Every structure is written in structure tokens, then in C-alpha cells.
């Protein structure tokens, strides 16, 4: 057994002992947290001057919707609109199982496919193209499928989603594959002609995928027939992965690596409105990447999206009119819960804003560098997900964090193993985390 796997298993055993050794500790040790740990709140004066906690919200109390049980997490963002609100999750969960899903990240491949949960099954896709269906109760294998059995192309950038009794696999080779959710039988396979960047978003027997050259293609979920095509602006500089389209009321919201944002009719691909979240002024080369990496969210009559180049924007769902905008860069999906929006910025700031006008209620600065003294090795974060009255985040350090959605206080943290570059998944009152080594951990 490789040393890395042994170390990972040791982490698992140690954490299991900690989590089950007494009732004084809650999830991640959050109930008895006494010391101030890296990631607690800091003075706003030390941060970007544009990010100001709004004094008018001083007496405003943050509230969240009542948590609900979701049996499914069908794509990154949870559902087709990417609005999951507040999910049910226990007060003191424990690790109940841990499995190796297959090949993880290596020198020339990156594990990017977020797990999806369909009732009692959880589905994963490794970098070799192996699709694994596991039982969420114990992680046991139900079936496996090799997406590369008919081709030798790379699955770099592969993603997975589900809907209507099927699992959909999008590959870096440009292939889109439909499998039976119960047994992994291949139903159909088609090609987009270009590498696919995004998971396939499913709604009303249609699939919507985005290619590496910023084209959106709609397919029939029944037989893989191409329905329509939309061309965005081709962008040479882009981040790994892509936002998945958001869908509601026969309208698809598309986000491209060029910073373009479109609302389109799901049936025909006709454009209702468009916008661009690219930066208006020239700055450093890295911040000029306009990519909308985090999926857009449709919540009620509002669309929320954030670009890497520094724009968090709320728009009217029907007209595309901008409701408000903040100079916040992010590669994560905004998480909407009731009257508030939560986001992790590219600077490692966890931010709570009002949904109606984008005022900042609180801001928590997480550890930005692995070596704070030398300011080297930037730490990346994924999430947040609101579950069980806590915001859940994970980091490239292999840590998971619990943060109060009401105050921004870091409630607890712990280290699992490999780095996390895929956001946490919550379904059936369970938390699932997939690290870059290909180890899937389940909490309940």
C-alpha cells in the first residue's frame, strides 16, 4: 500500500477516535472550541477598502430558513437552479465510512468531478474515466463502468450529473454518456466535437453542457440528439473546470470563461438577455481572467453570479437588469439562504451579504497562505454549503471548517488527508467529501 494511502487511513482512524471519544466535542470540535484559531474574524481595515461591513446592518439579525432534508444532490450546486437554501445535517456527525473511488489527481490530470447523490446511491468519476456507484449507507460498491472502454482519449475535466433515472458523464474528450442509474448500463453516447468543461445540467428531458471553447450545446436526455447550439466568446485564458448552467421555468442561465452571462430559452436557445462580468479596468494578469468558475444561482426572481476578475452581481431573472454589484472575486458558487448570500472570495474571505442589496453583514478572513510569514503557497477554499446551522468549507490543505452563518465565527476545523478542490456535498443528512487523492469520506 502506498505511503500516502497509509497516511490517509491513519488520519481517518485518528479523527474517528476524536469524534467518538466523548460528548464534549461536537462536529470538528466546534462546541468546546476555546482558542482563537486561524480563520477567525479580523479587522476590516486590513482588507480591501471596497469590502466594508455595513454599519446600517449592526442591529440586523441574520436568520436562515428551517433546514430541510434533501434526498438528492444531482449536480454541482445540488439541483438545477443551484438554490438549496438550508440543508439538514446532524449536530455531532461522525465519519461512518471511507472508500477509494479510483485514480486521483497526478502530475498531468486533475480530479474535478463532484460526487452526485441519487436517493441511496452516490456516484463518482475518477481521472481514468471509471464511474463508481456506491451505497450511501456503507460505501459498498454497487456497480462500475469504464467511460474509456471505447476510446483512449483523456477524461481530463470530466464531470458527472444525474436526473430522471440516469447518470450523465461529460468528458474532456468531448463525449457525453448516459447510463442507467440502477445498473450502469450504457444507454447512449454522443460527441460534442470539443472538450467538455462543465457537468451536464438536466431539466425537462434536456441536457445542457459547455465546451472548452465557450459553446453551449443542448441535447435530448432521451437519445443524445443535439437540439441547439449557442456560441460565446472564445477565451484563451481560463481556469480549470467550468460553471454548470442553472435552469428554472424553461430558462437556462449560462456562464462562460469570458465572463459572459446569458439567459436563454431552454427549448430553442433564443437569448433573453446577456451581460458580462469581466473586469472593467486592467490590473494584474491573473485577476484579468474573467472566468465565471462558480455556477450561477437562480433564487426566486434573482440571478447571482461571481467572476474571478472581481464582480459579484445580482440580476433580475426576467430582464437581466442589474440589481446590485460588489467588487468581490470568487471561483465558487454563491450560496443563497433566505435573505442572505454566502460566498468565499479569491482572497480567502468568507462573506455574508444581504440578498436584496448586497450589503456586507460580516466577513471572516481565512488563512490565505500555507506559509503566512513568507506569503507563499496560496490556500484555496471550496464551498460554502449551509447545513445543520453551519457553513461548511474545505481547503487545499485537506482541512474542513465549520463557520457560524450568523456571526462568521469559526466554530471548528480538522484535517482529513488529501487536499480538497471539490465542494462539500450534503444529502440524506449526510456530508460527503472527495479529496484529490480519490478518497471519499462520509459523515453522519
Short mmCIF file of C-alpha atoms in Angstrom, two decimals:
data_model
loop_
_atom_site.label_atom_id
_atom_site.label_comp_id
_atom_site.label_asym_id
_atom_site.label_seq_id
_atom_site.Cartn_x
_atom_site.Cartn_y
_atom_site.Cartn_z
CA UNK A 1 0.00 0.00 0.00
CA UNK A 2 1.46 3.44 -0.96
CA UNK A 3 2.64 5.66 1.88
CA UNK A 4 0.07 8.34 1.03
CA UNK A 5 -2.77 5.86 1.42
CA UNK A 6 -1.38 4.66 4.76
CA UNK A 7 -1.18 8.25 5.99
CA UNK A 8 -4.72 8.91 4.81
CA UNK A 9 -6.00 5.85 6.67
CA UNK A 10 -4.15 6.96 9.81
CA UNK A 11 -5.89 10.35 9.61
CA UNK A 12 -9.20 8.52 9.31
CA UNK A 13 -8.54 6.41 12.41
CA UNK A 14 -7.31 9.33 14.49
CA UNK A 15 -10.26 11.54 13.55
CA UNK A 16 -12.72 8.73 14.22
CA UNK A 17 -11.34 8.34 17.73
CA UNK A 18 -11.52 12.09 18.35
CA UNK A 19 -15.08 12.37 17.10
CA UNK A 20 -16.34 9.42 19.14
CA UNK A 21 -14.30 9.74 22.33
CA UNK A 22 -16.77 11.82 24.30
CA UNK A 23 -19.80 14.07 24.20
CA UNK A 24 -17.80 17.22 24.99
CA UNK A 25 -16.81 17.61 21.34
CA UNK A 26 -19.25 18.47 18.57
CA UNK A 27 -18.63 18.30 14.84
CA UNK A 28 -14.97 19.27 14.20
CA UNK A 29 -14.68 20.07 17.92
CA UNK A 30 -16.92 23.10 17.44
CA UNK A 31 -18.80 23.02 20.78
CA UNK A 32 -15.77 23.25 23.02
CA UNK A 33 -13.62 25.49 20.84
CA UNK A 34 -11.75 27.70 23.32
CA UNK A 35 -8.76 29.08 21.47
CA UNK A 36 -8.72 31.51 18.57
CA UNK A 37 -7.66 29.54 15.52
CA UNK A 38 -6.52 30.61 12.08
CA UNK A 39 -9.55 31.91 10.25
CA UNK A 40 -11.29 33.93 12.96
CA UNK A 41 -12.68 37.37 12.22
CA UNK A 42 -10.28 40.24 11.58
CA UNK A 43 -10.49 43.99 11.36
CA UNK A 44 -11.99 45.11 8.08
CA UNK A 45 -9.40 47.90 7.86
CA UNK A 46 -6.71 45.36 6.93
CA UNK A 47 -8.64 44.18 3.88
CA UNK A 48 -9.70 45.62 0.54
CA UNK A 49 -11.19 49.06 1.16
CA UNK A 50 -14.11 48.21 -1.11
CA UNK A 51 -15.21 45.45 1.26
CA UNK A 52 -16.84 47.34 4.10
CA UNK A 53 -19.07 45.85 6.76
CA UNK A 54 -22.22 47.93 6.53
CA UNK A 55 -22.89 49.81 9.78
CA UNK A 56 -26.59 50.00 8.96
CA UNK A 57 -26.76 46.23 9.49
CA UNK A 58 -25.36 46.43 13.01
CA UNK A 59 -28.72 45.63 14.60
CA UNK A 60 -29.89 43.30 11.83
CA UNK A 61 -30.05 39.70 12.90
CA UNK A 62 -29.05 37.03 10.40
CA UNK A 63 -31.72 34.37 10.04
CA UNK A 64 -31.76 31.21 7.95
CA UNK A 65 -34.61 29.09 6.60
CA UNK A 66 -35.59 25.97 8.50
CA UNK A 67 -33.30 23.11 7.41
CA UNK A 68 -34.83 20.58 5.03
CA UNK A 69 -33.84 17.01 4.16
CA UNK A 70 -32.72 16.64 0.55
CA UNK A 71 -32.54 13.06 -0.73
CA UNK A 72 -30.67 14.07 -3.87
CA UNK A 73 -27.68 16.13 -4.93
CA UNK A 74 -27.87 15.74 -8.69
CA UNK A 75 -25.13 18.08 -9.90
CA UNK A 76 -22.65 20.65 -8.57
CA UNK A 77 -24.89 23.12 -6.77
CA UNK A 78 -27.30 20.39 -5.73
CA UNK A 79 -30.22 20.97 -8.11
CA UNK A 80 -30.90 22.60 -11.48
CA UNK A 81 -31.38 26.13 -10.08
CA UNK A 82 -28.41 25.78 -7.66
CA UNK A 83 -30.53 27.14 -4.81
CA UNK A 84 -30.52 24.64 -1.94
CA UNK A 85 -31.10 27.07 0.95
CA UNK A 86 -30.53 25.28 4.31
CA UNK A 87 -29.96 21.51 4.41
CA UNK A 88 -30.47 19.11 7.31
CA UNK A 89 -27.34 17.74 8.96
CA UNK A 90 -26.76 16.37 12.47
CA UNK A 91 -25.29 18.26 15.43
CA UNK A 92 -22.37 15.90 16.05
CA UNK A 93 -21.78 13.77 12.94
CA UNK A 94 -19.10 11.11 12.80
CA UNK A 95 -17.15 9.51 9.98
CA UNK A 96 -19.11 6.38 9.06
CA UNK A 97 -17.13 5.15 6.06
CA UNK A 98 -14.32 5.99 3.69
CA UNK A 99 -13.59 4.47 0.26
CA UNK A 100 -11.09 4.89 -2.55
CA UNK A 101 -13.03 5.75 -5.72
CA UNK A 102 -10.08 5.12 -8.07
CA UNK A 103 -7.41 7.31 -9.63
CA UNK A 104 -6.92 10.74 -8.10
CA UNK A 105 -5.01 13.80 -9.28
CA UNK A 106 -1.50 13.33 -10.64
CA UNK A 107 1.10 15.38 -12.48
CA UNK A 108 -0.93 15.78 -15.66
CA UNK A 109 -4.50 15.04 -14.59
CA UNK A 110 -6.78 16.72 -12.07
CA UNK A 111 -9.71 15.14 -10.24
CA UNK A 112 -12.54 17.61 -10.74
CA UNK A 113 -15.78 15.61 -10.83
CA UNK A 114 -18.02 16.36 -7.87
CA UNK A 115 -19.95 13.36 -6.48
CA UNK A 116 -23.70 13.23 -7.06
CA UNK A 117 -26.28 11.57 -4.84
CA UNK A 118 -29.39 9.93 -6.25
CA UNK A 119 -31.52 8.54 -3.41
CA UNK A 120 -29.49 5.64 -1.89
CA UNK A 121 -26.63 5.83 -4.43
CA UNK A 122 -23.60 8.11 -4.64
CA UNK A 123 -21.80 8.35 -7.98
CA UNK A 124 -18.19 9.34 -8.61
CA UNK A 125 -15.91 9.71 -11.64
CA UNK A 126 -12.13 9.31 -11.32
CA UNK A 127 -9.47 10.71 -13.67
CA UNK A 128 -9.19 7.42 -15.58
CA UNK A 129 -12.85 7.52 -16.57
CA UNK A 130 -14.13 5.00 -14.03
CA UNK A 131 -17.67 5.65 -12.87
CA UNK A 132 -18.46 4.12 -9.49
CA UNK A 133 -21.89 3.71 -7.91
CA UNK A 134 -21.72 3.21 -4.13
CA UNK A 135 -24.28 2.64 -1.40
CA UNK A 136 -24.50 5.75 0.78
CA UNK A 137 -25.05 3.60 3.88
CA UNK A 138 -21.63 1.96 3.91
CA UNK A 139 -19.78 2.96 0.72
CA UNK A 140 -20.03 -0.55 -0.72
CA UNK A 141 -19.73 -0.94 -4.49
CA UNK A 142 -22.98 -1.37 -6.44
CA UNK A 143 -21.60 -1.16 -9.98
CA UNK A 144 -18.71 0.24 -12.01
CA UNK A 145 -18.45 1.49 -15.58
CA UNK A 146 -15.41 2.47 -17.64
CA UNK A 147 -16.17 5.56 -19.71
CA UNK A 148 -12.97 4.95 -21.67
CA UNK A 149 -13.80 1.41 -22.77
CA UNK A 150 -14.34 2.53 -26.38
CA UNK A 151 -11.75 5.29 -26.60
CA UNK A 152 -8.28 6.28 -25.48
CA UNK A 153 -8.95 9.97 -25.08
CA UNK A 154 -8.29 11.78 -21.83
CA UNK A 155 -11.11 12.32 -19.37
CA UNK A 156 -9.38 15.47 -18.16
CA UNK A 157 -12.06 17.80 -16.86
CA UNK A 158 -14.68 15.04 -16.67
CA UNK A 159 -17.86 15.67 -14.69
CA UNK A 160 -20.95 13.80 -13.58
CA UNK A 161 -24.61 14.63 -13.02
CA UNK A 162 -27.92 12.77 -12.76
CA UNK A 163 -31.64 13.03 -13.45
CA UNK A 164 -34.75 11.04 -14.40
CA UNK A 165 -33.20 7.68 -13.52
CA UNK A 166 -29.99 8.29 -15.46
CA UNK A 167 -26.38 9.29 -14.80
CA UNK A 168 -24.71 11.63 -17.30
CA UNK A 169 -20.95 11.68 -17.84
CA UNK A 170 -19.26 14.59 -19.65
CA UNK A 171 -15.63 14.04 -20.65
CA UNK A 172 -12.65 16.10 -21.69
CA UNK A 173 -12.69 14.06 -24.89
CA UNK A 174 -15.96 15.77 -25.80
CA UNK A 175 -18.11 12.70 -25.23
CA UNK A 176 -21.39 12.77 -23.33
CA UNK A 177 -22.58 9.40 -21.99
CA UNK A 178 -25.91 8.36 -20.48
CA UNK A 179 -26.02 5.42 -18.03
CA UNK A 180 -28.83 3.65 -16.21
CA UNK A 181 -28.71 4.72 -12.56
CA UNK A 182 -29.53 1.22 -11.28
CA UNK A 183 -27.00 -0.95 -13.13
CA UNK A 184 -24.61 1.30 -15.07
CA UNK A 185 -25.83 0.09 -18.46
CA UNK A 186 -24.85 2.48 -21.26
CA UNK A 187 -28.00 3.89 -22.88
CA UNK A 188 -26.43 6.25 -25.40
CA UNK A 189 -23.20 8.08 -26.19
CA UNK A 190 -22.62 11.17 -28.32
CA UNK A 191 -19.86 13.69 -29.05
CA UNK A 192 -19.91 17.47 -28.79
CA UNK A 193 -16.89 17.85 -31.07
CA UNK A 194 -14.98 19.83 -28.41
CA UNK A 195 -13.71 19.03 -24.90
CA UNK A 196 -16.48 19.49 -22.33
CA UNK A 197 -15.76 21.84 -19.42
CA UNK A 198 -18.96 21.57 -17.41
CA UNK A 199 -21.22 18.91 -15.91
CA UNK A 200 -24.39 18.32 -17.89
CA UNK A 201 -27.25 20.25 -16.31
CA UNK A 202 -30.53 18.33 -16.55
CA UNK A 203 -34.09 19.65 -16.72
CA UNK A 204 -37.26 18.51 -18.51
CA UNK A 205 -35.55 15.79 -20.56
CA UNK A 206 -32.84 18.17 -21.79
CA UNK A 207 -29.13 18.35 -21.06
CA UNK A 208 -27.01 21.49 -21.29
CA UNK A 209 -23.20 21.34 -21.45
CA UNK A 210 -20.46 23.94 -22.01
CA UNK A 211 -17.38 23.20 -24.12
CA UNK A 212 -13.83 24.41 -23.61
CA UNK A 213 -14.28 26.97 -26.44
CA UNK A 214 -17.37 28.51 -24.80
CA UNK A 215 -20.12 26.84 -26.73
CA UNK A 216 -23.29 25.63 -25.05
CA UNK A 217 -24.96 22.59 -26.56
CA UNK A 218 -28.41 21.33 -25.67
CA UNK A 219 -29.05 17.60 -26.05
CA UNK A 220 -32.08 15.38 -25.68
CA UNK A 221 -31.70 13.36 -22.48
CA UNK A 222 -33.70 10.58 -24.12
CA UNK A 223 -31.36 9.77 -27.01
CA UNK A 224 -28.48 12.27 -27.06
CA UNK A 225 -29.76 14.12 -30.12
CA UNK A 226 -28.40 17.66 -30.47
CA UNK A 227 -31.15 20.28 -30.07
CA UNK A 228 -29.42 23.65 -30.36
CA UNK A 229 -26.07 25.43 -30.07
CA UNK A 230 -25.01 28.80 -28.64
CA UNK A 231 -21.60 30.38 -29.23
CA UNK A 232 -19.96 32.56 -26.61
CA UNK A 233 -16.71 34.48 -26.99
CA UNK A 234 -13.72 32.14 -27.12
CA UNK A 235 -11.29 32.80 -24.26
CA UNK A 236 -7.69 31.59 -24.22
CA UNK A 237 -7.11 32.25 -20.50
CA UNK A 238 -9.45 30.23 -18.29
CA UNK A 239 -9.49 28.33 -15.03
CA UNK A 240 -9.81 24.55 -14.75
CA UNK A 241 -13.37 23.33 -14.81
CA UNK A 242 -16.50 25.31 -15.57
CA UNK A 243 -19.77 26.54 -14.13
CA UNK A 244 -22.76 24.33 -14.80
CA UNK A 245 -25.81 26.06 -16.33
CA UNK A 246 -28.64 26.98 -13.95
CA UNK A 247 -32.20 26.22 -15.06
CA UNK A 248 -35.63 27.39 -13.92
CA UNK A 249 -39.01 27.92 -15.63
CA UNK A 250 -37.74 26.92 -19.09
CA UNK A 251 -34.89 29.44 -18.82
CA UNK A 252 -31.20 28.49 -18.82
CA UNK A 253 -28.54 30.75 -17.31
CA UNK A 254 -25.15 30.22 -18.98
CA UNK A 255 -21.79 31.37 -17.60
CA UNK A 256 -18.66 31.37 -19.77
CA UNK A 257 -14.93 31.69 -19.10
CA UNK A 258 -15.06 35.01 -21.00
CA UNK A 259 -17.18 36.47 -18.19
CA UNK A 260 -20.31 36.38 -20.34
CA UNK A 261 -23.63 35.59 -18.69
CA UNK A 262 -26.73 34.74 -20.75
CA UNK A 263 -30.36 33.88 -20.12
CA UNK A 264 -31.77 31.63 -22.84
CA UNK A 265 -34.95 29.79 -23.67
CA UNK A 266 -34.37 26.12 -22.84
CA UNK A 267 -36.45 24.85 -25.75
CA UNK A 268 -34.84 26.82 -28.58
CA UNK A 269 -31.69 28.54 -27.30
CA UNK A 270 -33.00 32.00 -28.12
CA UNK A 271 -31.38 34.71 -25.98
CA UNK A 272 -33.50 36.68 -23.50
CA UNK A 273 -30.66 38.84 -22.18
CA UNK A 274 -26.89 38.93 -21.72
CA UNK A 275 -24.26 40.57 -19.52
CA UNK A 276 -20.52 40.42 -18.91
CA UNK A 277 -18.83 40.17 -15.51
CA UNK A 278 -15.31 40.82 -16.79
CA UNK A 279 -13.27 43.48 -15.02
CA UNK A 280 -13.65 46.98 -16.42
CA UNK A 281 -10.09 48.11 -15.67
CA UNK A 282 -6.78 46.44 -16.42
CA UNK A 283 -4.92 45.01 -13.43
CA UNK A 284 -2.62 42.06 -12.83
CA UNK A 285 -2.70 39.34 -15.49
CA UNK A 286 -4.16 36.74 -13.13
CA UNK A 287 -7.04 38.93 -11.93
CA UNK A 288 -7.86 39.78 -15.53
CA UNK A 289 -9.13 36.22 -16.03
CA UNK A 290 -12.84 36.93 -16.33
CA UNK A 291 -13.91 33.30 -15.88
CA UNK A 292 -17.20 32.66 -14.08
CA UNK A 293 -15.97 29.44 -12.48
CA UNK A 294 -18.64 29.12 -9.80
CA UNK A 295 -22.07 28.16 -11.08
CA UNK A 296 -24.71 30.91 -11.30
CA UNK A 297 -27.68 30.67 -8.94
CA UNK A 298 -31.36 31.30 -9.65
CA UNK A 299 -33.22 32.17 -6.46
CA UNK A 300 -36.74 33.48 -6.85
CA UNK A 301 -36.54 36.34 -9.32
CA UNK A 302 -32.81 36.91 -8.87
CA UNK A 303 -29.73 35.54 -10.62
CA UNK A 304 -26.45 35.67 -8.70
CA UNK A 305 -23.03 35.09 -10.26
CA UNK A 306 -19.42 35.89 -9.40
CA UNK A 307 -16.41 36.20 -11.69
CA UNK A 308 -12.77 35.51 -10.91
CA UNK A 309 -11.87 39.03 -12.03
CA UNK A 310 -13.81 40.68 -9.22
CA UNK A 311 -17.54 41.06 -9.80
CA UNK A 312 -20.32 39.62 -7.67
CA UNK A 313 -23.57 40.60 -9.36
CA UNK A 314 -27.29 40.16 -8.74
CA UNK A 315 -29.56 40.50 -11.76
CA UNK A 316 -33.28 40.39 -12.41
CA UNK A 317 -34.10 36.89 -13.65
CA UNK A 318 -36.66 38.10 -16.21
CA UNK A 319 -34.92 41.17 -17.66
CA UNK A 320 -31.22 40.87 -16.77
CA UNK A 321 -31.27 44.31 -15.13
CA UNK A 322 -28.50 44.64 -12.56
CA UNK A 323 -29.91 44.91 -9.06
CA UNK A 324 -26.57 45.37 -7.29
CA UNK A 325 -22.88 44.63 -7.70
CA UNK A 326 -19.90 44.23 -5.38
CA UNK A 327 -16.18 44.16 -6.19
CA UNK A 328 -15.63 40.62 -4.95
CA UNK A 329 -13.79 37.99 -6.96
CA UNK A 330 -14.66 34.33 -6.47
CA UNK A 331 -14.35 30.95 -8.14
CA UNK A 332 -17.12 29.44 -6.01
CA UNK A 333 -20.88 29.37 -6.32
CA UNK A 334 -22.73 31.89 -4.13
CA UNK A 335 -24.84 30.09 -1.53
CA UNK A 336 -28.26 31.68 -1.04
CA UNK A 337 -30.23 31.08 2.16
CA UNK A 338 -33.31 33.18 2.79
CA UNK A 339 -32.42 36.88 2.86
CA UNK A 340 -28.65 36.32 2.84
CA UNK A 341 -25.90 35.22 0.45
CA UNK A 342 -22.67 33.49 1.48
CA UNK A 343 -19.51 33.44 -0.60
CA UNK A 344 -15.80 32.60 -0.33
CA UNK A 345 -13.65 35.13 -2.19
CA UNK A 346 -10.42 34.55 -4.10
CA UNK A 347 -8.68 36.22 -1.14
CA UNK A 348 -9.98 33.59 1.29
CA UNK A 349 -12.68 35.80 2.80
CA UNK A 350 -15.96 34.19 3.84
CA UNK A 351 -18.59 36.88 3.34
CA UNK A 352 -22.24 37.23 4.34
CA UNK A 353 -24.26 39.72 2.27
CA UNK A 354 -27.88 40.77 2.12
CA UNK A 355 -29.66 39.20 -0.84
CA UNK A 356 -31.71 42.32 -1.58
CA UNK A 357 -28.92 44.87 -1.99
CA UNK A 358 -25.54 43.20 -1.41
CA UNK A 359 -24.61 44.94 1.84
CA UNK A 360 -21.97 43.09 3.86
CA UNK A 361 -23.14 41.86 7.26
CA UNK A 362 -19.94 40.09 8.31
CA UNK A 363 -16.62 38.97 6.87
CA UNK A 364 -14.20 36.31 8.09
CA UNK A 365 -10.64 36.13 6.78
CA UNK A 366 -9.44 32.55 6.47
CA UNK A 367 -5.75 31.63 6.37
CA UNK A 368 -4.53 32.81 2.98
CA UNK A 369 -1.07 31.24 2.73
CA UNK A 370 0.32 27.89 3.79
CA UNK A 371 3.33 29.87 5.00
CA UNK A 372 1.88 33.17 6.32
CA UNK A 373 5.29 34.54 7.19
CA UNK A 374 6.70 34.10 3.69
CA UNK A 375 3.31 34.59 1.98
CA UNK A 376 3.90 31.51 -0.14
CA UNK A 377 1.63 28.68 -1.35
CA UNK A 378 -1.82 30.23 -1.58
CA UNK A 379 -4.57 28.15 0.04
CA UNK A 380 -7.72 27.60 -1.99
CA UNK A 381 -11.16 27.01 -0.48
CA UNK A 382 -14.32 25.32 -1.76
CA UNK A 383 -17.86 25.84 -0.55
CA UNK A 384 -19.65 27.11 1.40
CA UNK A 385 -22.61 24.81 1.95
CA UNK A 386 -25.17 25.67 4.62
CA UNK A 387 -26.15 22.53 6.52
CA UNK A 388 -27.23 21.96 10.11
CA UNK A 389 -26.86 25.62 11.17
CA UNK A 390 -23.25 25.82 9.99
CA UNK A 391 -21.39 26.82 6.86
CA UNK A 392 -19.14 24.00 5.66
CA UNK A 393 -15.93 24.73 3.76
CA UNK A 394 -12.93 22.66 2.73
CA UNK A 395 -9.43 23.68 1.71
CA UNK A 396 -6.45 22.61 -0.36
CA UNK A 397 -4.70 21.88 2.96
CA UNK A 398 -7.04 18.92 3.43
CA UNK A 399 -8.99 20.67 6.19
CA UNK A 400 -12.73 21.08 6.68
CA UNK A 401 -14.18 24.03 8.55
CA UNK A 402 -17.42 24.82 10.38
CA UNK A 403 -18.43 28.51 10.45
CA UNK A 404 -21.43 30.20 12.07
CA UNK A 405 -23.77 31.59 9.39
CA UNK A 406 -24.96 34.17 11.91
CA UNK A 407 -21.68 35.72 13.07
CA UNK A 408 -18.92 34.37 10.85
CA UNK A 409 -17.13 32.83 13.81
CA UNK A 410 -15.04 29.75 13.02
CA UNK A 411 -16.63 27.03 15.15
CA UNK A 412 -14.21 24.22 14.40
CA UNK A 413 -11.78 22.68 11.95
CA UNK A 414 -9.94 19.42 11.40
CA UNK A 415 -7.63 17.85 8.85
CA UNK A 416 -8.61 14.72 6.95
CA UNK A 417 -5.99 13.82 4.37
CA UNK A 418 -5.56 14.93 0.77
CA UNK A 419 -6.37 18.44 -0.43
CA UNK A 420 -9.95 19.40 -1.24
CA UNK A 421 -10.71 21.10 -4.55
CA UNK A 422 -14.30 19.88 -4.81
CA UNK A 423 -17.05 21.49 -2.71
CA UNK A 424 -18.77 19.51 0.06
CA UNK A 425 -21.90 17.54 -0.87
CA UNK A 426 -24.83 17.14 1.54
CA UNK A 427 -27.75 14.73 1.04
CA UNK A 428 -29.88 12.48 3.27
CA UNK A 429 -28.49 14.27 6.35
CA UNK A 430 -25.01 13.11 5.33
CA UNK A 431 -21.87 15.01 4.33
CA UNK A 432 -19.61 13.71 1.56
CA UNK A 433 -16.08 14.97 0.88
CA UNK A 434 -13.87 13.85 -2.02
CA UNK A 435 -10.17 14.71 -1.82
CA UNK A 436 -7.66 14.99 -4.66
CA UNK A 437 -6.26 11.53 -3.89
CA UNK A 438 -9.62 9.99 -4.76
CA UNK A 439 -10.69 9.21 -1.18
CA UNK A 440 -14.40 9.73 -0.49
CA UNK A 441 -15.36 10.29 3.16
CA UNK A 442 -18.92 10.17 4.51
CA UNK A 443 -20.14 11.80 7.75
CA UNK A 444 -23.43 11.17 9.54
#
